[in-house]
Short mmCIF file of C-alpha atoms and ligand atoms in Angstrom, two decimals:
data_model
loop_
_atom_site.label_atom_id
_atom_site.label_comp_id
_atom_site.label_asym_id
_atom_site.label_seq_id
_atom_site.Cartn_x
_atom_site.Cartn_y
_atom_site.Cartn_z
CA UNK A 93 16.72 17.39 -73.61
CA UNK A 94 14.41 20.34 -73.36
CA UNK A 95 15.90 23.51 -74.76
CA UNK A 96 13.56 26.35 -73.87
CA UNK A 97 11.20 26.22 -70.94
CA UNK A 98 7.64 27.41 -71.43
CA UNK A 99 6.24 30.02 -69.03
CA UNK A 100 2.78 31.05 -67.89
CA UNK A 101 1.14 33.97 -69.70
CA UNK A 102 0.85 35.86 -66.38
CA UNK A 103 0.43 35.54 -62.63
CA UNK A 104 -3.33 35.05 -62.77
CA UNK A 105 -2.85 32.22 -65.24
CA UNK A 106 -0.48 30.55 -62.80
CA UNK A 107 -2.78 31.03 -59.80
CA UNK A 108 -5.76 29.63 -61.70
CA UNK A 109 -3.78 26.66 -62.98
CA UNK A 110 -2.31 25.91 -59.54
CA UNK A 111 -5.69 26.41 -57.85
CA UNK A 112 -7.12 24.15 -60.57
CA UNK A 113 -4.62 21.52 -59.55
CA UNK A 114 -5.38 21.94 -55.86
CA UNK A 115 -9.15 22.02 -56.22
CA UNK A 116 -10.21 18.58 -57.30
CA UNK A 117 -11.86 15.37 -56.24
CA UNK A 118 -10.03 15.96 -52.97
CA UNK A 119 -12.27 18.92 -52.20
CA UNK A 120 -15.60 17.71 -53.48
CA UNK A 121 -15.50 13.92 -53.28
CA UNK A 122 -12.95 13.15 -50.58
CA UNK A 123 -13.16 16.02 -48.09
CA UNK A 124 -16.90 15.61 -47.43
CA UNK A 125 -16.72 11.85 -47.01
CA UNK A 126 -13.68 11.77 -44.73
CA UNK A 127 -15.22 14.59 -42.71
CA UNK A 128 -18.41 12.53 -42.51
CA UNK A 129 -16.49 9.41 -41.42
CA UNK A 130 -14.30 11.21 -38.90
CA UNK A 131 -16.88 13.11 -36.96
CA UNK A 132 -17.32 16.49 -38.65
CA UNK A 133 -16.23 19.77 -37.10
CA UNK A 134 -13.40 18.49 -34.87
CA UNK A 135 -11.81 16.84 -37.88
CA UNK A 136 -12.17 20.05 -39.88
CA UNK A 137 -10.34 22.03 -37.18
CA UNK A 138 -7.40 19.61 -37.21
CA UNK A 139 -7.36 19.69 -40.99
CA UNK A 140 -7.28 23.50 -40.97
CA UNK A 141 -4.38 23.47 -38.49
CA UNK A 142 -2.50 21.05 -40.75
CA UNK A 143 -3.15 23.36 -43.71
CA UNK A 144 -1.88 26.47 -41.91
CA UNK A 145 1.10 25.06 -40.03
CA UNK A 146 2.32 22.51 -42.56
CA UNK A 147 0.51 22.68 -45.90
CA UNK A 148 0.92 26.39 -46.64
CA UNK A 149 4.63 26.65 -45.71
CA UNK A 150 5.51 23.52 -47.69
CA UNK A 151 3.39 24.65 -50.64
CA UNK A 152 5.27 27.96 -50.83
CA UNK A 153 8.57 26.10 -50.51
CA UNK A 154 7.69 23.74 -53.33
CA UNK A 155 6.73 26.54 -55.72
CA UNK A 156 9.83 28.48 -54.69
CA UNK A 157 12.06 25.50 -55.37
CA UNK A 158 10.61 25.08 -58.86
CA UNK A 159 10.96 28.74 -59.72
CA UNK A 160 14.51 28.80 -58.43
CA UNK A 161 15.57 25.65 -60.28
CA UNK A 162 13.53 26.13 -63.49
CA UNK A 163 13.47 22.34 -63.80
CA UNK A 164 11.30 19.30 -63.08
CA UNK A 165 11.60 17.44 -59.74
CA UNK A 166 14.31 14.86 -60.49
CA UNK A 167 16.72 17.34 -62.12
CA UNK A 168 16.04 19.88 -59.38
CA UNK A 169 16.99 17.50 -56.59
CA UNK A 170 19.96 16.08 -58.46
CA UNK A 171 21.39 19.41 -59.57
CA UNK A 172 20.91 21.42 -56.41
CA UNK A 173 21.78 18.87 -53.73
CA UNK A 174 25.31 19.61 -52.63
CA UNK A 175 25.76 16.19 -51.05
CA UNK A 176 24.06 12.78 -51.23
CA UNK A 177 22.98 13.44 -54.82
CA UNK A 178 21.90 9.82 -55.30
CA UNK A 179 19.56 9.88 -52.34
CA UNK A 180 17.98 13.12 -53.47
CA UNK A 181 17.60 11.82 -57.02
CA UNK A 182 15.78 8.84 -55.51
CA UNK A 183 13.50 11.37 -53.78
CA UNK A 184 12.71 12.88 -57.20
CA UNK A 185 11.97 9.43 -58.58
CA UNK A 186 9.63 8.81 -55.64
CA UNK A 187 7.66 11.91 -56.70
CA UNK A 188 7.35 10.42 -60.16
CA UNK A 189 6.07 7.13 -58.76
CA UNK A 190 3.61 8.88 -56.42
CA UNK A 191 2.21 10.84 -59.35
CA UNK A 192 1.75 7.68 -61.31
CA UNK A 193 -0.09 5.90 -58.51
CA UNK A 194 -2.37 8.86 -57.80
CA UNK A 195 -3.26 9.25 -61.47
CA UNK A 196 -4.01 5.54 -61.69
CA UNK A 197 -6.88 5.62 -59.20
CA UNK A 198 -7.83 9.29 -59.48
CA UNK A 199 -8.83 8.92 -63.12
CA UNK A 200 -11.19 6.12 -62.12
CA UNK A 201 -13.26 8.35 -59.82
CA UNK A 202 -12.97 11.17 -62.33
CA UNK A 203 -14.33 8.76 -64.93
CA UNK A 204 -17.29 7.96 -62.68
CA UNK A 205 -18.11 11.63 -62.37
CA UNK A 206 -18.06 12.07 -66.13
CA UNK A 207 -20.20 8.96 -66.42
CA UNK A 208 -22.67 10.52 -63.97
CA UNK A 209 -22.89 13.63 -66.17
CA UNK A 210 -24.33 11.31 -68.80
CA UNK A 211 -26.49 9.50 -66.27
CA UNK A 212 -28.01 12.89 -65.46
CA UNK A 213 -28.57 13.78 -69.11
CA UNK A 214 -30.08 10.42 -69.94
CA UNK A 215 -32.63 10.78 -67.13
CA UNK A 216 -31.41 7.81 -65.07
CA UNK A 217 -30.79 9.99 -62.03
CA UNK A 218 -34.30 11.40 -62.20
CA UNK A 219 -35.66 7.85 -62.03
CA UNK A 220 -34.05 7.17 -58.63
CA UNK A 221 -36.39 7.41 -55.67
CA UNK A 222 -34.52 6.46 -52.48
CA UNK A 223 -30.98 6.27 -51.16
CA UNK A 224 -31.18 2.47 -51.41
CA UNK A 225 -32.12 2.86 -55.05
CA UNK A 226 -29.23 5.26 -55.64
CA UNK A 227 -26.81 2.91 -53.93
CA UNK A 228 -27.96 -0.04 -56.03
CA UNK A 229 -27.64 2.01 -59.19
CA UNK A 230 -24.16 3.14 -58.16
CA UNK A 231 -23.06 -0.40 -57.34
CA UNK A 232 -24.36 -1.71 -60.63
CA UNK A 233 -22.47 0.93 -62.57
CA UNK A 234 -19.13 0.73 -60.78
CA UNK A 235 -19.07 -3.05 -60.78
CA UNK A 236 -19.64 -3.11 -64.53
CA UNK A 237 -16.13 -3.25 -66.07
CA UNK A 238 -17.28 -1.93 -69.44
CA UNK A 239 -18.81 1.17 -67.87
CA UNK A 240 -15.93 2.01 -65.52
CA UNK A 241 -13.16 1.23 -67.98
CA UNK A 242 -14.88 3.18 -70.75
CA UNK A 243 -15.18 6.36 -68.66
CA UNK A 244 -11.76 5.82 -67.18
CA UNK A 245 -10.34 5.70 -70.69
CA UNK A 246 -12.23 8.83 -71.80
CA UNK A 247 -10.94 10.75 -68.79
CA UNK A 248 -7.33 9.71 -69.28
CA UNK A 249 -7.62 10.70 -72.94
CA UNK A 250 -9.12 14.11 -72.05
CA UNK A 251 -6.26 14.90 -69.66
CA UNK A 252 -3.72 13.70 -72.22
CA UNK A 253 -5.23 15.95 -74.86
CA UNK A 254 -4.89 19.09 -72.73
CA UNK A 255 -1.30 18.36 -71.72
CA UNK A 256 -0.48 17.53 -75.35
CA UNK A 257 -1.01 21.22 -76.18
CA UNK A 258 1.49 22.40 -73.59
CA UNK A 259 1.56 24.82 -70.68
CA UNK A 260 0.14 28.02 -72.11
CA UNK A 261 -2.09 26.74 -74.90
CA UNK A 262 -3.30 23.70 -73.05
CA UNK A 263 -3.23 23.92 -69.25
CA UNK A 264 -3.49 27.67 -68.74
CA UNK A 265 -6.24 28.08 -71.33
CA UNK A 266 -8.39 25.32 -69.82
CA UNK A 267 -7.91 26.67 -66.28
CA UNK A 268 -8.91 30.20 -67.27
CA UNK A 269 -12.01 28.90 -68.96
CA UNK A 270 -13.14 26.29 -66.44
CA UNK A 271 -12.26 27.66 -63.01
CA UNK A 272 -14.77 30.57 -63.12
CA UNK A 273 -17.53 28.27 -64.41
CA UNK A 274 -16.70 25.90 -61.59
CA UNK A 275 -16.95 28.64 -58.97
CA UNK A 276 -20.32 29.86 -60.22
CA UNK A 277 -21.84 26.37 -60.17
CA UNK A 278 -20.57 25.80 -56.64
CA UNK A 279 -21.99 29.06 -55.25
CA UNK A 280 -25.33 28.14 -56.72
CA UNK A 281 -25.29 24.69 -55.08
CA UNK A 282 -24.34 26.12 -51.67
CA UNK A 283 -27.37 28.40 -51.67
CA UNK A 284 -29.59 25.52 -52.62
CA UNK A 285 -28.20 23.26 -49.92
CA UNK A 286 -28.51 25.85 -47.16
CA UNK A 287 -32.11 26.56 -48.12
CA UNK A 288 -32.90 22.83 -47.75
CA UNK A 289 -31.36 22.41 -44.33
CA UNK A 290 -34.22 23.92 -42.35
CA UNK A 291 -33.08 22.69 -38.91
CA UNK A 292 -29.43 23.53 -39.55
CA UNK A 293 -28.25 19.96 -38.86
CA UNK A 294 -25.71 20.11 -41.67
CA UNK A 295 -24.32 23.37 -40.30
CA UNK A 296 -24.06 21.95 -36.77
CA UNK A 297 -22.27 18.88 -38.10
CA UNK A 298 -19.78 21.04 -39.98
CA UNK A 299 -19.17 23.70 -37.37
CA UNK A 300 -19.75 22.22 -33.89
CA UNK A 301 -16.79 20.06 -32.82
CA UNK A 302 -17.11 16.77 -30.96
CA UNK A 303 -13.57 15.91 -29.83
CA UNK A 304 -14.34 12.34 -28.81
CA UNK A 305 -13.98 11.26 -32.44
CA UNK A 306 -10.31 12.30 -32.71
CA UNK A 307 -7.30 9.97 -32.39
CA UNK A 308 -3.84 9.66 -34.03
CA UNK A 309 -5.25 7.97 -37.07
CA UNK A 310 -7.65 10.87 -37.61
CA UNK A 311 -4.72 13.26 -37.36
CA UNK A 312 -2.81 11.26 -39.98
CA UNK A 313 -5.82 11.34 -42.28
CA UNK A 314 -6.16 15.10 -41.77
CA UNK A 315 -2.46 15.62 -42.46
CA UNK A 316 -2.46 13.36 -45.53
CA UNK A 317 -5.51 15.15 -46.80
CA UNK A 318 -3.93 18.58 -46.27
CA UNK A 319 -1.15 17.52 -48.66
CA UNK A 320 -3.48 15.79 -51.07
CA UNK A 321 -5.90 18.67 -51.36
CA UNK A 322 -3.15 21.25 -51.87
CA UNK A 323 -1.33 19.02 -54.42
CA UNK A 324 1.77 19.30 -52.25
CA UNK A 325 4.49 16.68 -51.82
CA UNK A 326 4.96 15.14 -55.24
CA UNK A 327 6.49 17.84 -57.40
CA UNK A 328 3.34 19.07 -59.15
CA UNK A 329 3.64 22.57 -57.70
CA UNK A 330 7.39 22.44 -58.15
CA UNK A 331 6.77 21.84 -61.86
CA UNK A 332 4.14 24.61 -62.06
CA UNK A 333 6.55 26.89 -60.16
CA UNK A 334 9.24 26.18 -62.72
CA UNK A 335 7.03 27.81 -65.37
CA UNK A 336 6.73 30.95 -63.24
CA UNK A 337 8.38 34.26 -63.95
CA UNK A 338 11.00 35.50 -61.56
CA UNK A 339 8.93 38.55 -60.58
CA UNK A 340 5.81 37.18 -58.95
CA UNK A 341 5.24 37.43 -55.21
CA UNK A 342 5.32 33.85 -53.94
CA UNK A 343 3.84 34.59 -50.52
CA UNK A 344 0.84 36.14 -52.23
CA UNK A 345 0.44 33.44 -54.90
CA UNK A 346 0.84 30.63 -52.35
CA UNK A 347 -1.68 32.14 -49.94
CA UNK A 348 -4.20 32.70 -52.73
CA UNK A 349 -3.98 29.06 -53.80
CA UNK A 350 -4.45 27.83 -50.23
CA UNK A 351 -7.32 30.23 -49.52
CA UNK A 352 -9.13 29.24 -52.72
CA UNK A 353 -8.65 25.53 -52.04
CA UNK A 354 -9.82 25.73 -48.44
CA UNK A 355 -12.76 27.96 -49.27
CA UNK A 356 -13.89 25.60 -52.00
CA UNK A 357 -13.58 22.53 -49.75
CA UNK A 358 -15.70 24.22 -47.09
CA UNK A 359 -18.24 25.35 -49.68
CA UNK A 360 -18.43 21.83 -51.09
CA UNK A 361 -18.88 20.52 -47.53
CA UNK A 362 -21.66 23.03 -46.98
CA UNK A 363 -23.45 22.21 -50.22
CA UNK A 364 -23.23 18.48 -49.62
CA UNK A 365 -23.96 18.15 -45.88
CA UNK A 366 -26.83 20.61 -45.89
CA UNK A 367 -28.41 18.60 -48.73
CA UNK A 368 -27.66 15.28 -47.06
CA UNK A 369 -29.11 16.29 -43.67
CA UNK A 370 -31.87 18.32 -45.28
CA UNK A 371 -33.03 15.16 -47.02
CA UNK A 372 -32.42 12.89 -44.00
CA UNK A 373 -29.46 10.79 -45.22
CA UNK A 374 -26.41 9.43 -43.41
CA UNK A 375 -23.23 11.58 -43.56
CA UNK A 376 -20.85 8.68 -42.78
CA UNK A 377 -21.54 7.00 -46.09
CA UNK A 378 -17.87 6.65 -47.14
CA UNK A 379 -16.36 6.99 -50.63
CA UNK A 380 -19.74 6.52 -52.21
CA UNK A 381 -21.17 9.62 -50.46
CA UNK A 382 -21.47 11.92 -53.45
CA UNK A 383 -22.41 9.12 -55.82
CA UNK A 384 -24.75 7.22 -53.49
CA UNK A 385 -26.54 9.88 -51.59
CA UNK A 386 -26.54 12.89 -53.84
CA UNK A 387 -28.37 11.31 -56.79
CA UNK A 388 -31.13 10.39 -54.34
CA UNK A 389 -31.14 13.94 -53.03
CA UNK A 390 -31.28 15.29 -56.57
CA UNK A 391 -34.08 12.99 -57.61
CA UNK A 392 -36.41 14.35 -54.92
CA UNK A 393 -35.50 17.98 -55.61
CA UNK A 394 -37.51 19.97 -58.09
CA UNK A 395 -35.43 20.22 -61.29
CA UNK A 396 -33.12 17.62 -59.75
CA UNK A 397 -31.69 16.43 -63.08
CA UNK A 398 -30.39 19.91 -63.73
CA UNK A 399 -28.73 20.07 -60.31
CA UNK A 400 -27.32 16.63 -60.82
CA UNK A 401 -25.96 17.65 -64.21
CA UNK A 402 -24.43 20.80 -62.68
CA UNK A 403 -22.90 18.94 -59.77
CA UNK A 404 -21.25 16.18 -61.76
CA UNK A 405 -20.04 18.66 -64.37
CA UNK A 406 -18.47 20.56 -61.49
CA UNK A 407 -16.82 17.42 -60.21
CA UNK A 408 -15.50 16.52 -63.66
CA UNK A 409 -14.05 20.00 -64.24
CA UNK A 410 -12.34 19.95 -60.85
CA UNK A 411 -10.90 16.52 -61.54
CA UNK A 412 -9.66 17.43 -65.01
CA UNK A 413 -7.68 20.49 -63.88
CA UNK A 414 -6.06 18.23 -61.26
CA UNK A 415 -5.22 15.25 -63.46
CA UNK A 416 -3.57 17.51 -66.03
CA UNK A 417 -1.32 18.94 -63.33
CA UNK A 418 -0.08 15.52 -62.29
CA UNK A 419 0.38 14.45 -65.90
CA UNK A 420 2.30 17.65 -66.60
CA UNK A 421 4.68 16.85 -63.73
CA UNK A 422 5.37 13.41 -65.20
CA UNK A 423 5.78 14.88 -68.69
CA UNK A 424 8.10 17.66 -67.58
CA UNK A 425 10.27 15.17 -65.69
CA UNK A 426 10.65 13.03 -68.80
CA UNK A 427 11.26 16.08 -70.99
CA UNK A 428 14.15 16.98 -68.69
CA UNK A 429 15.53 13.46 -68.52
CA UNK A 430 15.03 12.05 -72.03
CA UNK A 431 15.17 13.11 -75.67
CA UNK A 432 11.57 12.29 -76.47
CA UNK A 433 9.10 14.96 -77.56
CA UNK A 434 6.17 16.16 -75.42
CA UNK A 435 3.73 14.53 -77.83
CA UNK A 436 5.30 11.10 -77.67
CA UNK A 437 5.67 11.26 -73.91
CA UNK A 438 2.03 12.23 -73.41
CA UNK A 439 0.76 9.37 -75.55
CA UNK A 440 2.90 6.70 -73.89
CA UNK A 441 2.26 7.95 -70.35
CA UNK A 442 -1.49 8.14 -70.92
CA UNK A 443 -1.56 4.54 -72.07
CA UNK A 444 0.45 3.42 -69.04
CA UNK A 445 -1.81 5.37 -66.70
CA UNK A 446 -4.86 3.75 -68.23
CA UNK A 447 -3.35 0.32 -67.66
CA UNK A 448 -2.37 1.15 -64.07
CA UNK A 449 -5.92 2.28 -63.40
CA UNK A 450 -7.43 -1.04 -64.44
CA UNK A 451 -6.90 -2.81 -61.07
CA UNK A 452 -8.24 0.28 -59.29
CA UNK A 453 -11.29 0.36 -61.54
CA UNK A 454 -11.95 -3.35 -61.10
CA UNK A 455 -11.66 -3.06 -57.29
CA UNK A 456 -15.34 -2.20 -57.21
CA UNK A 457 -16.37 -5.23 -59.26
CA UNK A 458 -14.61 -8.39 -60.40
CA UNK A 459 -11.47 -7.80 -58.36
CA UNK A 460 -13.06 -6.66 -55.13
CA UNK A 461 -11.83 -9.86 -53.45
CA UNK A 462 -8.16 -9.12 -54.33
CA UNK A 463 -7.03 -7.71 -51.02
CA UNK A 464 -3.90 -6.91 -49.06
CA UNK A 465 -4.20 -5.93 -45.36
CA UNK A 466 -7.93 -6.13 -45.99
CA UNK A 467 -7.73 -3.32 -48.55
CA UNK A 468 -8.67 -3.49 -52.22
CA UNK A 469 -6.16 -2.38 -54.88
CA UNK A 470 -7.98 0.94 -55.03
CA UNK A 471 -7.79 1.44 -51.25
CA UNK A 472 -4.10 0.55 -51.22
CA UNK A 473 -3.25 3.03 -53.97
CA UNK A 474 -5.22 5.74 -52.18
CA UNK A 475 -3.91 5.03 -48.68
CA UNK A 476 -0.28 4.60 -49.72
CA UNK A 477 -0.12 7.70 -51.88
CA UNK A 478 -2.25 10.12 -49.89
CA UNK A 479 -1.38 9.16 -46.33
CA UNK A 480 2.22 7.97 -46.66
CA UNK A 481 3.93 9.12 -49.87
CA UNK A 482 2.59 12.69 -49.98
CA UNK A 483 3.47 13.63 -46.36
CA UNK A 484 6.86 12.00 -46.92
CA UNK A 485 7.30 14.00 -50.15
CA UNK A 486 6.32 17.15 -48.25
CA UNK A 487 8.97 16.32 -45.68
CA UNK A 488 11.55 16.01 -48.48
CA UNK A 489 10.60 19.42 -49.88
CA UNK A 490 10.76 21.07 -46.44
CA UNK A 491 14.14 19.52 -45.63
CA UNK A 492 15.57 20.32 -49.05
CA UNK A 493 14.56 23.97 -49.04
CA UNK A 494 15.20 24.73 -45.37
CA UNK A 495 18.18 22.48 -44.62
CA UNK A 496 19.97 21.79 -47.93
CA UNK A 497 19.70 25.14 -49.70
CA UNK A 498 21.33 28.14 -48.04
CA UNK A 499 19.03 30.40 -46.03
CA UNK A 500 20.16 33.44 -48.00
CA UNK A 501 19.45 31.84 -51.34
CA UNK A 502 15.99 30.79 -50.17
CA UNK A 503 14.99 34.14 -48.70
CA UNK A 504 16.33 36.02 -51.74
CA UNK A 505 14.20 33.82 -53.95
CA UNK A 506 11.20 34.42 -51.69
CA UNK A 507 11.53 38.20 -51.84
CA UNK A 508 12.42 38.35 -55.53
CA UNK A 509 10.21 40.79 -57.40
CA UNK A 510 8.71 42.23 -54.20
CA UNK A 511 9.14 46.00 -53.94
CA UNK A 512 8.40 46.43 -50.23
CA UNK A 513 10.69 43.74 -48.87
CA UNK A 514 10.96 45.19 -45.38
CA UNK A 515 7.20 45.00 -44.88
CA UNK A 516 7.30 41.27 -45.50
CA UNK A 517 10.40 40.41 -43.44
CA UNK A 518 8.39 39.14 -40.47
CA UNK A 519 6.12 37.04 -42.65
CA UNK A 520 9.15 35.62 -44.45
CA UNK A 521 10.89 34.77 -41.18
CA UNK A 522 7.78 33.09 -39.79
CA UNK A 523 7.45 31.06 -42.99
CA UNK A 524 11.08 29.96 -42.76
CA UNK A 525 10.67 28.94 -39.13
CA UNK A 526 7.53 26.91 -39.87
CA UNK A 527 9.26 25.24 -42.79
CA UNK A 528 12.49 24.46 -41.02
CA UNK A 529 11.22 23.26 -37.63
CA UNK A 530 7.46 23.06 -37.22
CA UNK A 531 6.46 21.24 -40.44
CA UNK A 532 9.18 18.51 -40.36
CA UNK A 533 8.75 17.83 -36.64
CA UNK A 534 4.97 17.55 -36.92
CA UNK A 535 5.15 15.28 -39.97
CA UNK A 536 7.67 13.00 -38.26
CA UNK A 537 5.60 12.90 -35.06
CA UNK A 538 2.50 11.87 -36.94
CA UNK A 539 4.45 9.13 -38.75
CA UNK A 540 5.93 7.85 -35.49
CA UNK A 541 2.55 7.84 -33.86
CA UNK A 542 0.99 5.56 -36.46
CA UNK A 543 3.88 3.15 -36.45
CA UNK A 544 3.23 2.86 -32.73
CA UNK A 545 6.67 4.13 -31.73
CA UNK A 546 5.24 6.96 -29.63
N1 LIG B 761 -5.27 18.35 -55.10
C1 LIG B 761 -6.01 17.44 -55.90
C2 LIG B 761 -7.39 17.27 -55.29
O1 LIG B 761 -7.69 17.78 -54.26
C3 LIG B 761 -5.35 16.11 -56.05
C4 LIG B 761 -3.91 16.15 -56.36
C5 LIG B 761 -3.01 15.56 -55.50
C6 LIG B 761 -3.46 16.82 -57.49
C7 LIG B 761 -1.66 15.67 -55.71
C8 LIG B 761 -2.10 16.92 -57.73
C9 LIG B 761 -1.21 16.34 -56.84
O2 LIG B 761 -8.20 16.59 -55.84
#
């Protein structure tokens, strides 16, 4: 059992660590390619609505629950559910499983991005001359088990190392160091991209909606992505919230995390689509977008190897601050539930995560024919966790905070440490309303719509 709980050094440390968790492959790798596949601006508008009406309220609720309970997800649900304790404990276990699945495939893509940092340094990217060339190079790399499994292993080990050092000395220190570097690199790339896109095609694609591309499935993808990108719905923010002091303003912290995450996704979209259109490539390239198209873009740019190095470093940093957050959730759960030490838990979990990632890594090579519902192991892990388990986890958080805990308890926790409570009453009430009615109803509607019931 854990005796004393670690806490963040201060509020900024928490915001940077939580924003580090939120900002990840979801923003830079996934957001651009699903936007590209789902028609651009109209998809972005639906995604932004999902963020505001569902993502933000549930994110605040999840952090609030962690701060209130001062525990990891399983213990929180078990100890604070007044009835149906077993069912709620199962909900906590589901969070654990979701985290495991996401880490399994997430580390694979993160490994690719680290591998591409070395591709840039070694000059291989500079040698690429067309998008076909880039795609061939990409396919050769990802279908080579030695290459993917090597980088996958290095990435899992890097995340394990940070979490090994704990909350303040490991996670917070890395976030404080890397998040500002990340932001600077991104700003630089946005300016470059916009200067390339002479006819503004990238901007039109991102900001001029075409509603004919939208259907229920697109809405589900937008909703799933809202949870994925904010790291909501699997207990990561609950865990980070449990390391928070009682005196920080949750409405402020939550909004800052969401604003940073959304801003960074839009900036990444800008940098990528302006470059893609500026250089005449196809935006609907799929998961390979940043790995297929961008190296080709970089190779034709002056000083392209440097941009390529910057970009893939950016992607690796973003991925690292996200993987450590998921690993920390798993570690904190086991610290609560078992007698093992942090160090032992980190080592064993990292090994298991590496093993779980192997089928995902091989999905792009030797095991690409292993399919279920026409999806590879990688696709299944991604679809199941991002589009089903995370929205379901978000639903659990919303129901637990708004329907299981007492309203008074919840609002007291929300306003704790805020001097001017009366000024925030309206905001607090709106948040509670969104959490109690709007978010659950919308999540359930989207689920029903894909099962074909409505
Ligand atoms: N939010 C991260 C991203 O956008 C991924 C993530 C999902 C991290 C769930 C933690 C929990 O890449």
